[in-house]
Structure formats: C-alpha cells, structure tokens
C-alpha cells in the first residue's frame, strides 16, 4: 500500500513505518477509498471497538462486582495479540502498526488528564489527619512486596535484557508494592465499607502508598532513561524537585487568587478553567522534557488545586469524557501489548503463579504486622491486606514505561499484567467472604416510637430527595412535639443518585458555615435543603438537626439509610412517597426508583419506618397556641403498625395546637373470619395481637382522658366495603391521616381492599387514602413498626445484619417474622 512501507532492520523485530501525512481523512467510499487506510476513520473505529468491548465486559462482570479497571484491561487483551489479534487479518486491518502512534498519543492524553483529576480529588490534608496507624500500614504494605519483587527479579531477569539488574528490581518492586487509590475507592464503595473505620484506614494508607509509588516511579524512569550518565540522573531528580516547589509556591497562590477574584454566587470563569486545563498540558510537557513521565507533572498540578468549588467544577467538566472515553484507550493499549503467548514453558507459568501468590501474601503479611502494632483485630488486618492489593493505573504506567525503556520484555510485561488483573479481581470475593462486620453497635431497644420513653430524647431520620419534600417534613417534625422533657434529634439525609463518580460518599455538613456558591443543580438543592433545616433548628425549641448527604446508586441507597439509622440509633425513618401532588389534586410518580428505595428500606430497616404522602401540611404548628390548629386523624384497625401509628399520634397530641381524632374500627357481628385452614398458630397469634391492641388503646384512653383536644370514636364495620364507606364519610377538615401499614394482619375489615392496591407498600388503608380518587386531599403518614423486639425488650432476629442489608428477605426469613411479611419488589 502506498501509505505504509515496512522494512525490517537487521534481524531484530523492529519495524520502520513510513506515514503519509496527507492521509488523515478519506474522500469517501464512492471515490473508491478504503476508510481504514486513513488515520481519522481508523482511529474512530478503534475507539468505538475499545469502548464497546470494555462496556460489554463491565456489564458481564457486574454480577461478580469487579472494578471497571479489570474490564478495561481485559478488553485490551481480547482485542490484542492474545485473542482476536491472533488473526493477522484482524490485526493488520483494525490495529495496523501505522495506527499505533495516534492511539498511543490519545491514550497518553487521556492518562494526562485522568492523573490530573486523581490529583484534584486527592486531599493531601488527610495524610496529616491519618496518624501513625495508616502510615505504618502503608509502609508495611510496601516493604514486603518490594522485597518479594527483588527476589523474583533474579528469576525473571535475563542476561539478554539491556538494562542492569538494579533498574529491573526497582520496576518490579514498584509494580508489586503499589496500591491503586482510585480502584480501592471503587472497591470499598462496591462492598459498602467506604464509610467504616477499616475503609477510612485503607483509603488513607492507599493515599500515602500512591504518593510513595509516584516518587519511586519518577526515580525508576530517571534511572531507566539515563542508564549511561549517572550525573544526568541527579539533574533529573533536582529539576523534578524544583518543578514541585514552583507548583506549590508560585502556581498554587495564582490559582487561589483566581478563586478569590470570583464573586460569591458565581461560577469560576471559563477563561480561568481554560488556563488551568492548558496548565495541565504545560506541566506534562515540562516533566517530560525534564526526563520524568508527563503524567507526573499533571498529577502534581492536580494536587495543588485547592479543595472546593474549582475542584468540583473541573471534575464535572472532565470526568465523564476522560474516564469514559480516553482512559479506556490507555488500558486497551496495555492489553494490546500483552501477548499471553509470549509466556513460554511450564517453569515460567509456575513462576507467574508464585509471583501472584507470594506477591499477594507479602502485601497481606506486611499489612497484618503493621496493624498488629496498633492492636487491630487479626481479621481486620487481613482484610486491609487484601484491600491494599488493589492494582490499577499506577502499576499499568510502571509496566508501560518499563516496556518502552526495554526494562521489561514481552514475556515479563504479559506476566505482570496478568498478575495485576488476578490480584485485583480476587479482592472483592475474598473480602466479602472473610470480613463480615459484626454488629457494629450495641443493641438498642428504642427502635420504635411505642418503646421510646416519653422523658428521653426522640431520634428520627428524615430522608429528602428534593427541596419539595422539605416544608411538610419540617411541619411534621414540629408537630411531633419536641420539648424539654423529650427533645428531638433529627438526622436529615439528602439522597442523591450516584452517577459515575469514583465512590459513594457520606458527607457530613457543618451547618453553621456558609458554603461556597453552588456549582450544580444537586449542590444547589443540597444547600437549599440544609439552609431550610438550619433555619428550622434556629427557630424551633428543643430540636437539634444534623444534615448529611448520601450519594449512592438507587439500588443500594437503602443500605446507607439503614446503616445510618442503626448508627444513630433512631426510632423512626421518614421517607417521602414516590408520588407527588399535581396542580389538579391528582398524584403522579416523580421517580420510580424512589419507590424501590422505599420498598427496600421497609424490608430491611432496623427501626420503625414512616412513608409520608405529601399533600401539604400548613405551618400553623409554628404559631402560638391560641392560633390555627392541626387536625390529625388516626385510623386504628389493630396490629403492631396501628399501635405504632397511635403511639406517634399520642406524642403529637401533647402539642398545644394539635387536635387528635382516633377512629377505631371494630368488627361487627356479621364480620366473617377469614379462612386459614390448619393455621392454629395464626389464630393464637391473632388473640395475642388483640390483647396487645386492647392494652395499648386502654392505656392511651386512660392517660389522655382529661385532654379536651383528643376525640376517640369506635366505628363498627363488617367488611371492606363498609370500611371504605366509613372512611369516605369522614369530614374532610383533617390536615393529616396517620395509619399503620397493616402488613401481616389478617382482618375481615380490610378484606378485598388489597386486590386493587396500586402501592402495596402503603398497606390497604394507606393506599386508599393516597389514591387520586379519594375525595379528601390530605397528607398521609403510613407507619410500619419494627418487630424485632419481644414485648419484654429482648431482641429477636433483627433484619439489619450486613447479609440481609444486601439482599431482600428470603421466603424463610419472611415466614419467621411473626407479624410482618414485608413486600419487596424491584
């Protein structure tokens, strides 16, 4: 072909490729041109293949919960000489030698900006706060594998390799001892350990390890590139050190000035963003010219960006494009260079297996010894050791540079890529198998409103999706009657869907500090929600509010909510209903995923749960007692959920501006018992429940007998139709209905109502009150009581063990929960 001339120089495998500079874009297939002979169409095809292959592998490996880096490397291996590249026709057509330069250039460009982003996301101040434990674990986890690399380098190093033993040792040692910080963050988020103590230690140790690895990498590159002149090595080290100092003491103050010169409330100017993005390339150019790798400059430049709005803006603008499109090219290039066929002989494969086992074990042993110095449990030390084996970007850079500098031959390179993939792939299955966090908190008995003492602090967790949920939740909390005898502690969680960020985070806000201007819609919403609750706390009495933001995928959001409820020992979780009221009074679903979150929380909550159907709840409770009042109605049928509803209303009734109506529905003589053949235990259970209902209602009536704002009424009904008619005939001056979810309760009074339920998670009565065709447009709170406690306060099996938080109840577990059969559907 006229654009590709290949000649083989002497007997080596070096190929000289001549490029035709004019052959960039094609004239089109109708002119008789083959698009794949031209560099741009060929590059587009290669990029598409790489992205499609890696995304397909991400999807295939998702059930195995593997980090994305595995899919990206394996994608390259599949496209490379190990699998598809074995076909000469495929290799020469899709990945010809002449295209390598364009691919390599784009891969390094992606790498440059990704390492810049890693630097931006890294908070070096964490190192100051980590203390000695994380530093010891990081160093322990580096030293052992480094010496293992030293030992194996003698077995792998061949006399034919042009570099001396010392440089080879350094490359192999760095490749084995490094921990990939971004990969570890993804792994911890996947196995829900990122907010635990072990997760924090692992992140801090990985951060220190990453910094050390960069220093060693810079040293390794310097030694590899300057093999003949030792003086040049010294100059490279000195000039690199000077570059770092200039970045810290000259560039950082300039960037800080850019931030301070931006008026409050406005985003950073596009001009400054362009300057910074250009600065990334200039930094890469300088460090490449000095003699270290260009990514070193980009990484240092990222580290000096101050934490705050600028960092978030840069991440938002770059992350999807760089991580989703450009970075996979780099990993794919690593895979394309990996020829598993180059690993010859049984001995070499045995050495490879030994390197994997001993390299992995070395990291674990080093980490365990360091953790034992600080009296950490052995199991936690082993888990940390496994986590610290996360490999990824830095190792790939080390290996690629080593291959370019002829430190590693094709065989050694292929072996080390396999080592990296296997080591990272076994982390998640191993950690989930060996590390089962025990019940992290002491059992607490006040998991329900009914069991909460009237003279103790009442704790609630309020979940918020959008600012629209806020006013009614605040008014509901205020109506819950916080007072000196029983103050309220409210944890407000803004639930945000995780979209492509490196890890799920739980952000604790300091409400007293006025934040930076909002950078995006999510942050603006978060600020709005925090300010609203901050304002409520300042104006209310006996209320403390702690706002948080939980960022995670909808599929696992319930785990964060349940863990937080357990952690903070709350008695009630308040969830917004997935439908909102429209202008004409109807109800429309805003986000179906919210419904799934609610169902998952109901199935796994460690305490009572309330779903709030928001149709407005005026703020009159905030006014003086002689002004407008709230009218709250409780519809009581019996069972643990209804007892919980009555307990919450009872607490509310102590508020001076609350009028409470309790409507107890009693079965008439015509009410038919529902057929339950052979279910003697259910009958016994029903009698027990009836007795508990009677006791609870009698206690309520006795203690509130002298309260003129409480009205108690019993309505006799015989079937579901009469129940609906009675509810519809109620006057509609109420502001709020409180009902039990009624799961597991078999009652003739609600028979047939569930057949037409739109939302089973609200129960039969809750669904009726929330439906669009119900005449009264009143807010509804549907409560489910936590039933993991016996009446004497002893815990039964609690539905919040880590295994159950991951999965909905099995049929056996559901059958064993005496009065609750939670509905779960995705």
Coordinates of C-alpha atoms in Angstrom, one line a residue, residues 319-747:
X319 CA -14.6 13.2 34.4
X320 CA -17.1 11.6 32.0
X321 CA -15.2 12.4 28.9
X322 CA -11.7 11.4 30.3
X323 CA -12.8 8.4 32.3
X324 CA -15.4 7.1 29.9
X325 CA -13.7 7.7 26.5
X326 CA -10.0 8.5 26.7
X327 CA -8.8 6.4 29.7
X328 CA -10.0 3.1 28.3
X329 CA -7.7 3.6 25.3
X330 CA -4.7 3.6 27.7
X331 CA -5.8 0.3 29.4
X332 CA -6.7 -1.1 26.0
X333 CA -3.2 -0.2 24.7
X334 CA -1.8 -2.1 27.7
X335 CA -3.9 -5.1 26.8
X336 CA -3.0 -4.8 23.1
X337 CA 0.7 -5.0 24.1
X338 CA 0.0 -8.1 26.2
X339 CA 0.7 -11.3 24.3
X340 CA -0.1 -14.2 26.7
X341 CA 1.5 -16.4 24.0
X342 CA 4.9 -14.9 24.9
X343 CA 4.8 -16.7 28.2
X344 CA 6.6 -19.9 27.3
X345 CA 7.3 -23.0 29.2
X346 CA 5.9 -24.6 32.4
X347 CA 8.6 -23.0 34.5
X348 CA 7.6 -19.5 33.5
X349 CA 3.9 -20.2 34.3
X350 CA 4.9 -21.7 37.7
X351 CA 7.0 -18.5 38.4
X352 CA 3.9 -16.4 37.4
X353 CA 1.6 -18.3 39.8
X354 CA 4.3 -18.0 42.6
X355 CA 4.6 -14.2 41.9
X356 CA 0.8 -13.9 42.3
X357 CA 0.5 -15.9 45.5
X358 CA 3.7 -14.6 47.2
X359 CA 3.2 -11.0 46.0
X360 CA -0.4 -11.1 47.3
X361 CA 0.6 -12.8 50.6
X362 CA 3.5 -10.3 51.0
X363 CA 1.2 -7.4 51.0
X364 CA -1.2 -9.1 53.4
X365 CA 1.7 -10.1 55.8
X366 CA 3.2 -6.6 55.8
X367 CA -0.2 -5.0 56.5
X368 CA -1.1 -7.5 59.2
X369 CA 2.2 -6.9 61.0
X370 CA 1.7 -3.2 60.9
X371 CA -1.9 -3.4 62.1
X372 CA -0.9 -5.7 65.0
X373 CA 1.4 -3.0 66.2
X374 CA -1.7 -0.9 66.8
X375 CA -3.7 -3.8 68.4
X376 CA -6.1 -4.1 65.4
X377 CA -8.0 -7.4 65.3
X378 CA -6.3 -10.0 63.1
X379 CA -9.3 -10.4 60.7
X380 CA -9.3 -6.6 60.1
X381 CA -5.6 -6.7 59.4
X382 CA -6.0 -9.5 56.9
X383 CA -8.9 -7.6 55.2
X384 CA -6.8 -4.5 55.0
X385 CA -4.0 -6.5 53.4
X386 CA -6.5 -7.8 50.8
X387 CA -7.8 -4.3 50.1
X388 CA -4.3 -2.9 49.7
X389 CA -3.7 -5.4 46.8
X390 CA -5.9 -3.2 44.5
X391 CA -3.9 -2.7 41.4
X392 CA -4.7 -0.3 38.5
X393 CA -3.4 2.8 36.9
X394 CA 0.0 3.4 38.5
X395 CA 1.0 -0.2 38.0
X396 CA 0.0 -0.1 34.3
X397 CA 2.0 3.1 33.9
X398 CA 5.0 1.4 35.6
X399 CA 4.7 -1.6 33.3
X400 CA 4.2 0.5 30.1
X401 CA 7.2 2.7 30.9
X402 CA 9.3 -0.4 31.7
X403 CA 8.4 -1.9 28.4
X404 CA 9.1 1.3 26.4
X405 CA 12.5 1.6 28.1
X406 CA 13.3 -2.1 27.4
X407 CA 13.4 -2.9 31.1
X408 CA 10.7 -5.4 30.6
X409 CA 10.5 -7.8 27.7
X410 CA 7.2 -9.0 26.2
X411 CA 7.1 -12.0 28.5
X412 CA 7.7 -10.1 31.7
X413 CA 5.2 -7.4 30.7
X414 CA 2.5 -10.0 29.9
X415 CA 3.2 -11.8 33.2
X416 CA 2.9 -8.6 35.3
X417 CA -0.3 -7.5 33.5
X418 CA -1.9 -11.0 34.4
X419 CA -0.6 -10.5 38.0
X420 CA -2.3 -7.1 38.2
X421 CA -5.6 -8.4 36.8
X422 CA -5.8 -11.5 39.0
X423 CA -4.7 -9.7 42.2
X424 CA -7.4 -7.0 41.8
X425 CA -10.1 -9.5 40.6
X426 CA -9.9 -11.7 43.8
X427 CA -10.2 -8.8 46.2
X428 CA -14.0 -8.3 46.3
X429 CA -14.9 -12.0 46.5
X430 CA -12.2 -12.6 49.2
X431 CA -13.1 -9.6 51.3
X432 CA -16.8 -10.3 51.3
X433 CA -16.0 -13.9 52.2
X434 CA -13.6 -13.3 55.1
X435 CA -14.8 -9.9 56.5
X436 CA -18.3 -9.9 57.9
X437 CA -18.5 -6.8 60.1
X438 CA -20.0 -7.9 63.4
X439 CA -22.9 -6.0 64.8
X440 CA -21.1 -2.7 64.9
X441 CA -23.2 -1.1 67.5
X442 CA -24.6 -2.2 70.9
X443 CA -28.2 -3.4 70.6
X444 CA -30.6 -0.6 71.3
X445 CA -34.2 -1.2 72.4
X446 CA -35.8 2.1 71.4
X447 CA -36.2 1.1 67.8
X448 CA -39.9 2.1 67.8
X449 CA -42.0 5.1 68.8
X450 CA -44.1 2.8 71.1
X451 CA -41.0 1.8 73.0
X452 CA -39.4 5.3 73.1
X453 CA -39.5 6.8 76.6
X454 CA -41.7 9.9 76.9
X455 CA -39.0 11.6 79.0
X456 CA -36.0 10.8 76.8
X457 CA -34.6 12.1 73.5
X458 CA -36.6 11.2 70.4
X459 CA -34.4 10.4 67.4
X460 CA -35.7 10.5 63.8
X461 CA -34.0 10.1 60.4
X462 CA -35.7 12.2 57.7
X463 CA -34.9 11.4 54.1
X464 CA -35.2 14.1 51.4
X465 CA -34.9 13.7 47.6
X466 CA -35.8 17.3 46.5
X467 CA -36.5 20.6 48.2
X468 CA -40.2 20.0 47.5
X469 CA -40.2 17.4 50.3
X470 CA -38.9 19.8 52.9
X471 CA -41.8 22.0 54.1
X472 CA -44.1 19.1 55.0
X473 CA -41.4 17.1 56.7
X474 CA -40.4 20.2 58.8
X475 CA -44.0 20.7 59.8
X476 CA -44.4 17.0 60.6
X477 CA -41.3 17.2 62.8
X478 CA -42.6 20.3 64.6
X479 CA -45.9 18.6 65.2
X480 CA -44.0 15.7 66.8
X481 CA -43.9 18.0 69.9
X482 CA -40.2 18.4 70.8
X483 CA -40.0 19.7 74.4
X484 CA -37.6 19.9 77.3
X485 CA -38.7 16.6 78.7
X486 CA -38.3 14.9 75.3
X487 CA -36.1 16.9 72.9
X488 CA -35.8 15.8 69.3
X489 CA -32.6 14.9 67.4
X490 CA -33.2 14.8 63.6
X491 CA -30.8 13.5 61.1
X492 CA -31.7 14.9 57.7
X493 CA -30.3 12.9 54.7
X494 CA -30.3 14.4 51.2
X495 CA -30.4 11.3 49.0
X496 CA -28.5 11.8 45.7
X497 CA -28.1 9.2 43.0
X498 CA -24.5 8.3 42.3
X499 CA -23.7 9.0 38.7
X500 CA -20.3 8.0 37.5
X501 CA -18.3 9.4 40.5
X502 CA -15.4 7.3 41.8
X503 CA -17.1 6.3 45.1
X504 CA -20.2 6.6 47.2
X505 CA -19.7 9.1 49.9
X506 CA -21.5 10.2 53.1
X507 CA -20.9 13.9 53.5
X508 CA -21.4 15.4 57.0
X509 CA -22.2 19.1 56.7
X510 CA -21.2 21.7 59.1
X511 CA -24.4 23.7 59.1
X512 CA -23.0 26.8 60.8
X513 CA -20.6 27.6 57.9
X514 CA -21.9 29.4 54.9
X515 CA -20.7 27.3 52.0
X516 CA -19.3 28.2 48.6
X517 CA -21.6 29.1 45.8
X518 CA -23.4 26.1 44.3
X519 CA -21.7 24.6 41.3
X520 CA -24.5 22.5 40.0
X521 CA -28.2 21.6 40.5
X522 CA -27.5 18.9 43.0
X523 CA -25.4 21.1 45.2
X524 CA -27.8 24.0 44.9
X525 CA -30.6 21.6 46.1
X526 CA -28.4 20.3 48.9
X527 CA -27.7 23.9 50.0
X528 CA -31.4 24.8 49.9
X529 CA -32.4 21.8 52.0
X530 CA -29.6 22.4 54.5
X531 CA -30.5 26.1 54.9
X532 CA -34.2 25.2 55.4
X533 CA -33.4 22.8 58.2
X534 CA -30.8 25.1 59.7
X535 CA -33.4 27.8 59.8
X536 CA -35.9 25.4 61.4
X537 CA -33.4 24.4 64.1
X538 CA -32.7 28.0 65.0
X539 CA -36.4 28.9 65.3
X540 CA -37.6 25.7 67.0
X541 CA -37.2 24.8 70.6
X542 CA -35.5 21.6 71.8
X543 CA -34.6 20.4 68.3
X544 CA -31.1 19.5 67.0
X545 CA -30.6 18.9 63.3
X546 CA -27.7 17.1 61.7
X547 CA -27.8 17.4 57.9
X548 CA -26.0 14.8 55.7
X549 CA -25.8 14.0 52.0
X550 CA -25.8 10.3 51.0
X551 CA -24.6 9.7 47.4
X552 CA -25.1 6.1 46.2
X553 CA -26.9 4.2 43.4
X554 CA -30.7 3.8 44.0
X555 CA -30.2 0.0 44.1
X556 CA -28.1 0.3 47.3
X557 CA -29.4 3.5 48.8
X558 CA -31.4 1.6 51.4
X559 CA -28.2 0.2 52.8
X560 CA -26.9 3.7 53.5
X561 CA -30.2 4.7 55.1
X562 CA -30.4 1.5 57.2
X563 CA -26.8 1.7 58.3
X564 CA -27.2 5.4 59.3
X565 CA -30.4 4.6 61.2
X566 CA -28.6 1.9 63.1
X567 CA -25.5 4.0 63.6
X568 CA -27.5 7.0 65.0
X569 CA -29.9 4.7 66.9
X570 CA -33.1 6.4 65.6
X571 CA -36.6 5.2 66.4
X572 CA -38.2 6.4 63.1
X573 CA -37.2 6.7 59.5
X574 CA -39.4 9.2 57.5
X575 CA -39.4 8.5 53.7
X576 CA -41.1 10.7 51.1
X577 CA -43.7 8.8 48.9
X578 CA -42.6 8.4 45.3
X579 CA -45.7 10.3 44.0
X580 CA -46.3 14.0 44.3
X581 CA -49.5 16.0 44.1
X582 CA -50.2 17.7 40.8
X583 CA -52.0 21.1 40.4
X584 CA -55.4 19.4 39.8
X585 CA -55.0 17.4 43.1
X586 CA -54.0 14.1 41.4
X587 CA -50.9 12.1 42.2
X588 CA -48.1 11.4 39.7
X589 CA -45.0 9.4 40.1
X590 CA -41.8 11.6 40.0
X591 CA -39.2 8.8 40.0
X592 CA -40.0 5.1 40.1
X593 CA -36.5 4.4 41.6
X594 CA -37.7 6.2 44.8
X595 CA -40.4 3.6 45.2
X596 CA -37.8 0.8 45.0
X597 CA -35.7 2.6 47.7
X598 CA -38.8 2.8 50.0
X599 CA -39.6 -0.9 49.5
X600 CA -36.1 -1.9 50.3
X601 CA -36.0 0.3 53.4
X602 CA -39.3 -1.2 54.6
X603 CA -37.9 -4.7 54.2
X604 CA -34.5 -4.0 55.9
X605 CA -35.0 -1.2 58.4
X606 CA -33.6 -1.6 61.9
X607 CA -36.4 0.6 63.3
X608 CA -39.9 1.9 62.5
X609 CA -40.5 3.4 59.1
X610 CA -43.0 6.1 58.0
X611 CA -43.8 6.8 54.4
X612 CA -45.1 10.4 54.0
X613 CA -47.6 11.1 51.2
X614 CA -47.1 14.8 50.9
X615 CA -50.2 16.9 50.0
X616 CA -49.1 19.9 52.0
X617 CA -49.2 20.4 55.8
X618 CA -49.5 24.1 56.7
X619 CA -47.0 25.6 59.1
X620 CA -49.6 26.6 61.7
X621 CA -48.0 24.4 64.3
X622 CA -45.2 27.0 64.4
X623 CA -47.7 29.7 65.6
X624 CA -48.8 30.5 69.1
X625 CA -51.1 28.0 70.8
X626 CA -54.2 30.3 70.5
X627 CA -54.0 30.4 66.7
X628 CA -54.8 27.9 64.0
X629 CA -54.5 24.3 64.9
X630 CA -53.7 21.0 63.1
X631 CA -56.4 18.3 62.9
X632 CA -54.8 14.8 62.9
X633 CA -56.8 11.6 62.4
X634 CA -55.6 8.1 63.3
X635 CA -57.5 5.1 61.7
X636 CA -57.0 2.2 64.1
X637 CA -57.7 -1.4 63.0
X638 CA -55.2 -3.2 65.2
X639 CA -51.8 -4.8 64.9
X640 CA -48.2 -3.6 65.6
X641 CA -48.3 -1.0 62.8
X642 CA -51.5 0.6 64.1
X643 CA -50.1 0.6 67.6
X644 CA -47.1 2.5 66.3
X645 CA -49.4 5.0 64.5
X646 CA -51.4 5.6 67.7
X647 CA -48.1 6.0 69.7
X648 CA -46.9 8.7 67.3
X649 CA -50.2 10.5 67.3
X650 CA -50.2 10.2 71.1
X651 CA -46.9 12.1 71.2
X652 CA -48.3 14.7 68.8
X653 CA -51.4 15.2 70.9
X654 CA -49.3 16.7 73.6
X655 CA -48.6 19.7 71.3
X656 CA -50.9 22.6 72.3
X657 CA -52.1 23.2 68.7
X658 CA -52.9 19.6 67.7
X659 CA -56.4 18.2 67.7
X660 CA -56.4 14.5 67.5
X661 CA -59.2 12.2 66.4
X662 CA -58.8 8.4 66.9
X663 CA -61.2 6.3 64.8
X664 CA -61.1 2.7 66.0
X665 CA -62.7 0.3 63.6
X666 CA -64.3 -2.7 65.4
X667 CA -65.6 -5.8 63.6
X668 CA -69.4 -6.2 63.9
X669 CA -71.3 -9.5 64.5
X670 CA -71.6 -10.0 60.7
X671 CA -67.8 -9.8 60.2
X672 CA -66.6 -13.2 58.8
X673 CA -63.4 -14.7 60.0
X674 CA -61.1 -15.3 57.0
X675 CA -60.4 -18.9 56.1
X676 CA -57.0 -20.1 57.2
X677 CA -57.1 -23.9 57.0
X678 CA -54.9 -25.5 59.6
X679 CA -53.4 -22.2 60.8
X680 CA -53.9 -22.7 64.5
X681 CA -50.7 -20.8 65.2
X682 CA -52.1 -17.8 63.3
X683 CA -55.3 -17.8 65.5
X684 CA -53.1 -17.9 68.6
X685 CA -51.1 -15.0 67.2
X686 CA -54.3 -13.1 66.4
X687 CA -55.6 -13.5 70.0
X688 CA -52.2 -12.3 71.3
X689 CA -52.3 -9.3 69.0
X690 CA -55.9 -8.5 70.0
X691 CA -54.8 -8.4 73.7
X692 CA -51.9 -6.2 72.9
X693 CA -54.2 -3.8 71.0
X694 CA -56.7 -3.7 73.9
X695 CA -54.0 -3.0 76.4
X696 CA -52.5 -0.2 74.3
X697 CA -55.8 1.5 73.5
X698 CA -56.9 1.3 77.2
X699 CA -53.6 2.8 78.3
X700 CA -54.0 5.6 75.7
X701 CA -57.6 6.4 76.8
X702 CA -56.7 6.3 80.5
X703 CA -53.8 8.7 80.2
X704 CA -55.5 11.2 77.8
X705 CA -58.9 11.1 79.4
X706 CA -58.6 14.7 80.6
X707 CA -57.2 16.1 77.3
X708 CA -60.0 18.0 75.6
X709 CA -58.2 18.1 72.2
X710 CA -58.5 14.3 71.8
X711 CA -61.6 12.7 70.4
X712 CA -62.0 8.9 70.4
X713 CA -64.6 7.1 68.4
X714 CA -65.4 3.4 67.7
X715 CA -67.0 2.5 64.3
X716 CA -68.5 -0.9 63.9
X717 CA -68.0 -2.3 60.4
X718 CA -68.3 -5.8 59.0
X719 CA -66.3 -5.9 55.7
X720 CA -64.0 -3.9 53.4
X721 CA -66.9 -2.1 51.7
X722 CA -68.3 -0.7 54.9
X723 CA -64.8 0.3 56.0
X724 CA -64.3 2.3 52.8
X725 CA -67.7 3.9 53.1
X726 CA -67.0 4.9 56.7
X727 CA -63.6 6.5 55.8
X728 CA -65.1 8.4 52.8
X729 CA -67.9 9.7 55.0
X730 CA -65.4 11.3 57.5
X731 CA -65.5 15.1 57.4
X732 CA -62.5 16.5 55.5
X733 CA -61.3 19.1 57.9
X734 CA -58.3 17.0 58.8
X735 CA -54.7 18.0 57.9
X736 CA -53.0 14.6 58.4
X737 CA -54.0 11.0 58.5
X738 CA -51.8 8.6 60.4
X739 CA -52.3 4.9 59.7
X740 CA -50.5 1.6 60.2
X741 CA -49.2 -0.3 57.1
X742 CA -51.0 -3.4 58.5
X743 CA -48.7 -5.9 56.9
X744 CA -49.2 -9.5 58.2
X745 CA -52.5 -8.6 59.8
X746 CA -55.5 -10.7 58.6
X747 CA -58.6 -8.7 59.1

